[in-house]
């Protein structure tokens, strides 16, 4: 298999590229570098700087590099931002998917691994959520991921595209320091910033119906996510498939538990202050992972402590 990875110079994308190459598959990357960075990629990986929403460009890349499968990660991913910029999120997370699918149909590329999100579930009825649970997204981000899944499924049925959608839970960690997450809105980045500046991190919700009153989420190491993509690719190479899988650990950690892990990695406690819960936030969301374990043989390897320590090192703030 030769894979095109859209968004392959990003945080998750670069780990996926590394995982596919470690499995022996050639990879080509298409990235507009709006959030990606070429330094994350090996020098011998072809990088085309451009927009995955340009169907003609995608067709040219697929044809010119002999691509036989696509891993689509390019898109926008902030739920709060999507509330302010819904049009952009539909353009980026649905329109771009349509362009990639159009190019795949035109060139006969019939295998797709699609980057989706647990945001499609919204506020689930139970703390542990399986793939067949109701999908009730609470933001344009979650809505666009769900619509894109539906588009992938419809195109797959109409044009014979075999596909797997991975619903990510919360990605953490870094396989190498240069592959770290440079985002500014996730919990670890906010915790690192609080340590750097001394300005307390606001914990959104401290009286929720959980063991310590703070929200509980499923945190999955980004290297484990990359392995999930590799296994999805192997599955698609072997047989036709059309399915959605949760990509999480099946284990939840509260905000305070994560912050304690950050404090242990950093050698200093994270300064915090209580704040009100965010509207619509579920107290607890954890992945049911039986399906991906059974079908793809995938199991996460890294603990939260290991992931946090790697992220701290990648952030460049690990004590000497």
Coordinates of N, CA, C and O in Angstrom, one line a residue, residues 152-278:
X152 N -18.8 9.9 3.9 CA -17.9 8.8 3.6 C -18.7 7.5 3.4 O -18.4 6.7 2.4
X153 N -19.7 7.2 4.2 CA -20.5 6.0 4.1 C -21.3 6.0 2.8 O -21.3 5.0 2.1
X154 N -21.9 7.1 2.4 CA -22.7 7.2 1.2 C -21.8 7.0 0.0 O -22.1 6.3 -1.0
X155 N -20.6 7.7 0.0 CA -19.7 7.6 -1.2 C -19.2 6.2 -1.3 O -19.0 5.6 -2.4
X156 N -18.9 5.6 -0.1 CA -18.4 4.2 -0.1 C -19.4 3.2 -0.8 O -19.1 2.4 -1.6
X157 N -20.7 3.4 -0.4 CA -21.7 2.5 -0.9 C -21.9 2.8 -2.4 O -22.1 1.8 -3.2
X158 N -21.8 4.0 -2.8 CA -22.1 4.4 -4.2 C -20.9 4.0 -5.2 O -21.1 3.7 -6.3
X159 N -19.7 4.1 -4.6 CA -18.5 4.0 -5.5 C -17.6 2.9 -5.1 O -16.4 2.9 -5.7
X160 N -18.0 2.0 -4.2 CA -17.1 0.9 -3.9 C -15.9 1.3 -3.1 O -14.8 0.6 -3.2
X161 N -16.0 2.3 -2.3 CA -14.8 2.7 -1.4 C -14.9 2.0 -0.1 O -16.0 2.0 0.5
X162 N -13.9 1.3 0.2 CA -13.8 0.6 1.5 C -13.2 1.6 2.5 O -12.2 2.3 2.3
X163 N -13.8 1.7 3.7 CA -13.4 2.8 4.6 C -13.5 2.3 6.1 O -14.3 1.4 6.5
X164 N -12.7 3.0 6.9 CA -12.8 2.9 8.4 C -12.7 4.3 8.9 O -11.9 5.1 8.6
X165 N -13.7 4.6 9.8 CA -13.6 5.9 10.5 C -13.2 5.7 12.0 O -13.8 4.8 12.7
X166 N -12.2 6.4 12.4 CA -11.8 6.3 13.8 C -12.2 7.5 14.6 O -11.9 8.6 14.3
X167 N -13.1 7.2 15.6 CA -13.5 8.3 16.5 C -12.6 8.5 17.6 O -12.6 7.7 18.6
X168 N -11.7 9.5 17.5 CA -10.7 9.8 18.5 C -11.3 10.2 19.8 O -12.2 11.1 19.8
X169 N -10.7 9.8 20.9 CA -11.0 10.4 22.2 C -9.9 11.5 22.4 O -9.7 12.2 21.4
X170 N -9.3 11.6 23.5 CA -8.4 12.8 23.7 C -7.0 12.3 23.5 O -6.4 11.6 24.3
X171 N -6.3 12.9 22.5 CA -5.0 12.5 22.1 C -4.0 13.2 23.0 O -4.1 14.4 23.2
X172 N -3.0 12.4 23.6 CA -2.0 13.0 24.4 C -0.6 12.4 24.1 O -0.6 11.3 23.4
X173 N 0.5 12.9 24.6 CA 1.8 12.3 24.4 C 2.5 12.8 23.2 O 2.1 13.7 22.5
X174 N 3.7 12.2 23.0 CA 4.5 12.5 21.8 C 5.6 11.4 21.7 O 6.3 11.1 22.7
X175 N 5.6 10.7 20.6 CA 6.6 9.6 20.4 C 8.0 10.1 20.4 O 9.0 9.5 20.9
X176 N 8.2 11.4 19.9 CA 9.5 12.0 19.9 C 9.3 13.5 20.3 O 8.3 14.1 19.9
X177 N 10.3 14.1 20.9 CA 10.1 15.5 21.3 C 9.7 16.5 20.1 O 8.9 17.4 20.3
X178 N 10.2 16.2 18.9 CA 9.9 17.1 17.8 C 8.5 16.9 17.3 O 8.0 17.6 16.4
X179 N 7.8 15.8 17.8 CA 6.4 15.5 17.3 C 5.4 16.0 18.3 O 4.2 15.6 18.1
X180 N 5.7 16.8 19.3 CA 4.8 17.2 20.3 C 3.7 18.1 19.8 O 3.7 18.7 18.7
X181 N 2.6 18.1 20.5 CA 1.4 18.9 20.2 C 1.7 20.4 20.5 O 2.0 20.8 21.6
X182 N 1.5 21.3 19.5 CA 1.7 22.7 19.7 C 0.4 23.5 19.8 O 0.4 24.7 19.7
X183 N -0.7 22.7 20.0 CA -1.9 23.4 20.2 C -2.0 24.1 21.5 O -1.2 23.9 22.4
X184 N -3.0 25.0 21.7 CA -3.1 25.8 22.9 C -4.4 25.6 23.7 O -4.6 26.3 24.6
X185 N -5.2 24.7 23.2 CA -6.6 24.6 23.8 C -6.8 23.3 24.6 O -7.8 23.2 25.3
X186 N -5.9 22.3 24.4 CA -6.1 21.1 25.1 C -5.6 21.2 26.6 O -4.9 22.1 26.9
X187 N -6.0 20.2 27.4 CA -5.8 20.3 28.8 C -4.3 20.3 29.1 O -3.8 21.1 30.0
X188 N -3.5 19.5 28.5 CA -2.1 19.4 28.8 C -1.4 20.7 28.4 O -0.6 21.3 29.2
X189 N -1.7 21.3 27.3 CA -1.1 22.6 26.9 C -1.4 23.7 27.9 O -0.6 24.5 28.2
X190 N -2.7 23.7 28.3 CA -3.1 24.7 29.3 C -2.4 24.5 30.6 O -2.0 25.5 31.3
X191 N -2.2 23.2 31.0 CA -1.5 22.9 32.2 C 0.0 23.4 32.1 O 0.6 23.9 33.1
X192 N 0.6 23.1 31.0 CA 2.0 23.5 30.8 C 2.2 25.0 30.8 O 3.1 25.5 31.4
X193 N 1.2 25.7 30.2 CA 1.2 27.1 30.3 C 1.1 27.7 31.7 O 1.7 28.7 32.1
X194 N 0.2 27.1 32.5 CA 0.0 27.5 33.9 C 1.3 27.3 34.6 O 1.7 28.1 35.5
X195 N 2.0 26.2 34.4 CA 3.3 26.0 35.1 C 4.4 27.0 34.6 O 5.2 27.5 35.4
X196 N 4.3 27.4 33.3 CA 5.3 28.3 32.8 C 5.1 29.7 33.4 O 6.0 30.4 33.7
X197 N 3.8 30.2 33.4 CA 3.5 31.5 33.8 C 3.2 31.8 35.2 O 3.2 32.9 35.7
X198 N 2.7 30.7 35.9 CA 2.2 30.8 37.3 C 0.8 31.3 37.4 O 0.2 31.4 38.5
X199 N 0.2 31.5 36.2 CA -1.2 31.9 36.2 C -2.1 30.7 36.3 O -2.0 29.7 35.5
X200 N -3.0 30.6 37.3 CA -3.7 29.4 37.6 C -4.6 29.0 36.4 O -5.1 29.8 35.7
X201 N -4.6 27.7 36.1 CA -5.5 27.1 35.1 C -6.9 27.0 35.7 O -7.1 26.6 36.8
X202 N -7.9 27.5 34.9 CA -9.3 27.4 35.4 C -9.8 26.0 35.1 O -9.9 25.6 34.0
X203 N -10.2 25.3 36.2 CA -10.8 24.0 36.0 C -12.3 24.2 35.8 O -13.0 24.7 36.7
X204 N -12.8 23.8 34.6 CA -14.2 24.1 34.3 C -15.1 23.0 34.9 O -15.2 21.9 34.3
X205 N -15.7 23.3 36.0 CA -16.6 22.3 36.7 C -15.9 21.6 37.8 O -15.0 20.7 37.5
X206 N -16.2 21.8 39.0 CA -15.6 21.2 40.2 C -16.6 20.5 41.0 O -16.3 19.9 42.1
X207 N -17.9 20.5 40.6 CA -19.0 19.9 41.4 C -19.8 19.0 40.6 O -21.0 18.8 40.8
X208 N -19.2 18.4 39.6 CA -19.8 17.4 38.7 C -20.0 16.1 39.5 O -19.3 15.8 40.5
X209 N -21.0 15.2 39.0 CA -21.2 14.0 39.7 C -20.2 12.9 39.4 O -20.4 11.9 38.8
X210 N -18.9 13.2 39.7 CA -17.8 12.3 39.5 C -17.1 12.1 40.9 O -17.4 12.9 41.8
X211 N -16.1 11.3 40.9 CA -15.4 11.0 42.2 C -14.8 12.2 42.9 O -14.9 12.4 44.1
X212 N -14.2 13.1 42.0 CA -13.6 14.3 42.6 C -14.3 15.6 42.2 O -13.8 16.7 42.4
X213 N -15.4 15.5 41.5 CA -16.1 16.7 41.1 C -15.7 17.3 39.7 O -16.4 18.2 39.3
X214 N -14.6 16.7 39.1 CA -14.2 17.3 37.8 C -14.5 16.3 36.7 O -14.6 15.1 37.0
X215 N -14.5 16.8 35.5 CA -14.9 16.0 34.4 C -13.9 14.8 34.1 O -12.7 15.0 34.3
X216 N -14.5 13.7 33.7 CA -13.7 12.5 33.4 C -13.7 12.3 31.9 O -14.8 12.2 31.3
X217 N -12.5 12.0 31.3 CA -12.4 11.8 29.9 C -11.4 10.6 29.7 O -10.6 10.3 30.5
X218 N -11.4 10.1 28.5 CA -10.6 9.0 28.0 C -9.4 9.6 27.3 O -9.6 10.3 26.3
X219 N -8.2 9.4 27.8 CA -7.0 10.0 27.1 C -6.2 8.9 26.5 O -5.8 7.9 27.2
X220 N -5.9 9.0 25.2 CA -5.2 7.9 24.4 C -3.9 8.5 23.9 O -3.9 9.6 23.3
X221 N -2.9 7.7 24.0 CA -1.6 8.2 23.5 C -1.6 8.3 22.0 O -2.1 7.5 21.3
X222 N -1.0 9.4 21.5 CA -1.0 9.6 20.1 C -0.2 8.6 19.3 O -0.6 8.2 18.2
X223 N 0.8 7.9 19.9 CA 1.5 6.8 19.2 C 0.5 5.6 19.1 O 0.6 4.9 18.1
X224 N -0.3 5.4 20.1 CA -1.3 4.4 20.1 C -2.3 4.7 19.0 O -2.8 3.8 18.2
X225 N -2.7 5.9 18.9 CA -3.6 6.3 17.8 C -3.0 6.0 16.4 O -3.7 5.5 15.5
X226 N -1.7 6.3 16.3 CA -1.0 6.0 15.0 C -1.1 4.5 14.7 O -1.3 4.1 13.6
X227 N -0.9 3.7 15.7 CA -1.0 2.3 15.5 C -2.4 1.8 15.1 O -2.5 0.9 14.3
X228 N -3.4 2.5 15.6 CA -4.8 2.2 15.2 C -4.9 2.5 13.7 O -5.6 1.7 13.0
X229 N -4.3 3.6 13.2 CA -4.4 3.9 11.8 C -3.7 2.8 11.0 O -4.2 2.4 9.9
X230 N -2.5 2.4 11.5 CA -1.8 1.3 10.7 C -2.6 0.0 10.6 O -2.7 -0.6 9.6
X231 N -3.2 -0.3 11.7 CA -4.0 -1.6 11.7 C -5.3 -1.4 10.9 O -5.7 -2.4 10.2
X232 N -5.8 -0.2 10.9 CA -7.0 0.0 10.0 C -6.6 -0.1 8.5 O -7.3 -0.7 7.7
X233 N -5.4 0.4 8.2 CA -4.9 0.2 6.8 C -4.7 -1.2 6.5 O -5.0 -1.6 5.3
X234 N -4.1 -2.0 7.4 CA -3.9 -3.4 7.1 C -5.2 -4.1 6.9 O -5.4 -5.0 6.0
X235 N -6.2 -3.7 7.7 CA -7.6 -4.3 7.5 C -8.2 -4.0 6.2 O -8.7 -4.9 5.5
X236 N -8.0 -2.8 5.7 CA -8.6 -2.4 4.5 C -7.9 -3.0 3.3 O -8.5 -3.3 2.3
X237 N -6.6 -3.2 3.5 CA -5.8 -3.9 2.4 C -6.2 -5.3 2.2 O -6.0 -5.9 1.1
X238 N -6.7 -5.9 3.3 CA -7.0 -7.4 3.3 C -8.4 -7.7 2.8 O -8.6 -8.7 2.2
X239 N -9.3 -6.8 3.0 CA -10.7 -7.1 2.7 C -11.6 -5.8 2.6 O -11.2 -4.8 3.3
X240 N -12.7 -5.9 1.9 CA -13.6 -4.7 1.9 C -14.2 -4.5 3.3 O -14.4 -5.4 4.1
X241 N -14.3 -3.2 3.7 CA -14.8 -2.9 5.0 C -15.5 -1.6 5.0 O -15.1 -0.7 4.2
X242 N -16.4 -1.4 5.9 CA -17.1 -0.1 6.1 C -17.6 0.0 7.6 O -18.6 -0.6 7.9
X243 N -16.8 0.6 8.4 CA -17.1 0.6 9.8 C -16.6 1.8 10.6 O -15.6 2.3 10.2
X244 N -17.2 2.1 11.7 CA -16.7 3.1 12.7 C -16.2 2.4 13.9 O -16.7 1.4 14.4
X245 N -15.1 3.0 14.4 CA -14.5 2.4 15.6 C -14.1 3.5 16.6 O -13.6 4.6 16.2
X246 N -14.3 3.3 17.9 CA -13.8 4.2 18.9 C -12.3 4.0 19.0 O -11.9 2.8 19.1
X247 N -11.6 5.0 19.1 CA -10.1 5.0 19.4 C -9.9 5.6 20.7 O -9.6 6.8 20.8
X248 N -10.0 4.8 21.8 CA -9.7 5.3 23.1 C -9.2 4.1 24.0 O -8.9 3.1 23.4
X249 N -9.0 4.4 25.3 CA -8.4 3.3 26.1 C -9.4 2.5 26.9 O -9.1 1.4 27.4
X250 N -10.6 3.0 27.0 CA -11.6 2.4 27.9 C -11.4 2.7 29.4 O -12.1 2.2 30.2
X251 N -10.6 3.7 29.7 CA -10.3 4.1 31.0 C -10.4 5.6 31.1 O -9.8 6.3 30.3
X252 N -11.1 6.1 32.1 CA -11.3 7.5 32.3 C -10.4 8.1 33.4 O -10.2 7.4 34.4
X253 N -10.0 9.4 33.2 CA -9.3 10.1 34.2 C -9.9 11.5 34.4 O -10.3 12.1 33.4
X254 N -10.0 11.9 35.6 CA -10.6 13.2 35.9 C -9.6 14.3 35.5 O -8.4 14.0 35.4
X255 N -10.1 15.5 35.4 CA -9.2 16.7 35.2 C -8.1 16.7 36.3 O -6.9 17.0 36.0
X256 N -8.5 16.6 37.5 CA -7.6 16.7 38.6 C -6.5 15.5 38.6 O -5.4 15.8 38.9
X257 N -6.9 14.4 38.2 CA -6.0 13.3 38.0 C -5.0 13.6 36.9 O -3.8 13.3 37.1
X258 N -5.4 14.1 35.8 CA -4.5 14.5 34.8 C -3.5 15.6 35.3 O -2.3 15.5 35.0
X259 N -4.0 16.6 36.0 CA -3.2 17.6 36.5 C -2.2 17.1 37.5 O -1.0 17.6 37.6
X260 N -2.6 16.1 38.3 CA -1.6 15.5 39.2 C -0.5 14.8 38.4 O 0.7 14.9 38.8
X261 N -0.8 14.2 37.3 CA 0.2 13.5 36.5 C 1.1 14.5 35.9 O 2.3 14.3 35.8
X262 N 0.6 15.7 35.5 CA 1.4 16.7 34.9 C 2.4 17.2 36.0 O 3.6 17.4 35.8
X263 N 1.9 17.4 37.2 CA 2.7 17.9 38.3 C 3.8 16.9 38.7 O 4.9 17.3 38.9
X264 N 3.5 15.6 38.6 CA 4.5 14.6 38.8 C 5.6 14.6 37.8 O 6.8 14.5 38.0
X265 N 5.2 14.8 36.5 CA 6.2 14.9 35.4 C 7.0 16.1 35.5 O 8.2 16.1 35.2
X266 N 6.4 17.2 35.9 CA 7.1 18.5 35.9 C 7.9 18.8 37.2 O 8.8 19.6 37.3
X267 N 7.5 18.0 38.3 CA 8.2 18.2 39.6 C 7.6 19.4 40.3 O 8.3 19.9 41.2
X268 N 6.5 19.9 39.9 CA 5.8 21.1 40.6 C 4.3 21.0 40.3 O 3.9 20.6 39.2
X269 N 3.5 21.3 41.3 CA 2.1 21.2 41.1 C 1.6 22.3 40.1 O 2.1 23.4 40.1
X270 N 0.6 21.9 39.4 CA -0.1 22.9 38.4 C -1.0 23.8 39.2 O -1.9 23.4 40.0
X271 N -0.8 25.1 39.1 CA -1.7 26.1 39.8 C -3.1 26.0 39.2 O -3.2 26.1 38.0
X272 N -4.1 25.9 40.0 CA -5.5 25.8 39.5 C -6.4 26.8 40.3 O -6.1 27.2 41.4
X273 N -7.5 27.1 39.6 CA -8.6 27.8 40.3 C -9.9 27.2 39.8 O -10.0 26.8 38.6
X274 N -11.0 27.1 40.6 CA -12.2 26.5 40.2 C -13.0 27.5 39.2 O -12.8 28.7 39.3
X275 N -13.7 26.9 38.3 CA -14.6 27.7 37.4 C -15.9 27.0 37.2 O -16.0 25.8 37.5
X276 N -16.8 27.6 36.5 CA -18.1 27.0 36.2 C -18.0 26.0 35.1 O -17.1 26.1 34.3
X277 N -18.8 25.0 35.1 CA -18.8 24.0 34.0 C -19.2 24.6 32.7 O -19.9 25.6 32.7
X278 N -18.6 24.1 31.6 CA -19.0 24.6 30.3 C -20.4 24.0 30.0 O -20.7 22.8 30.2

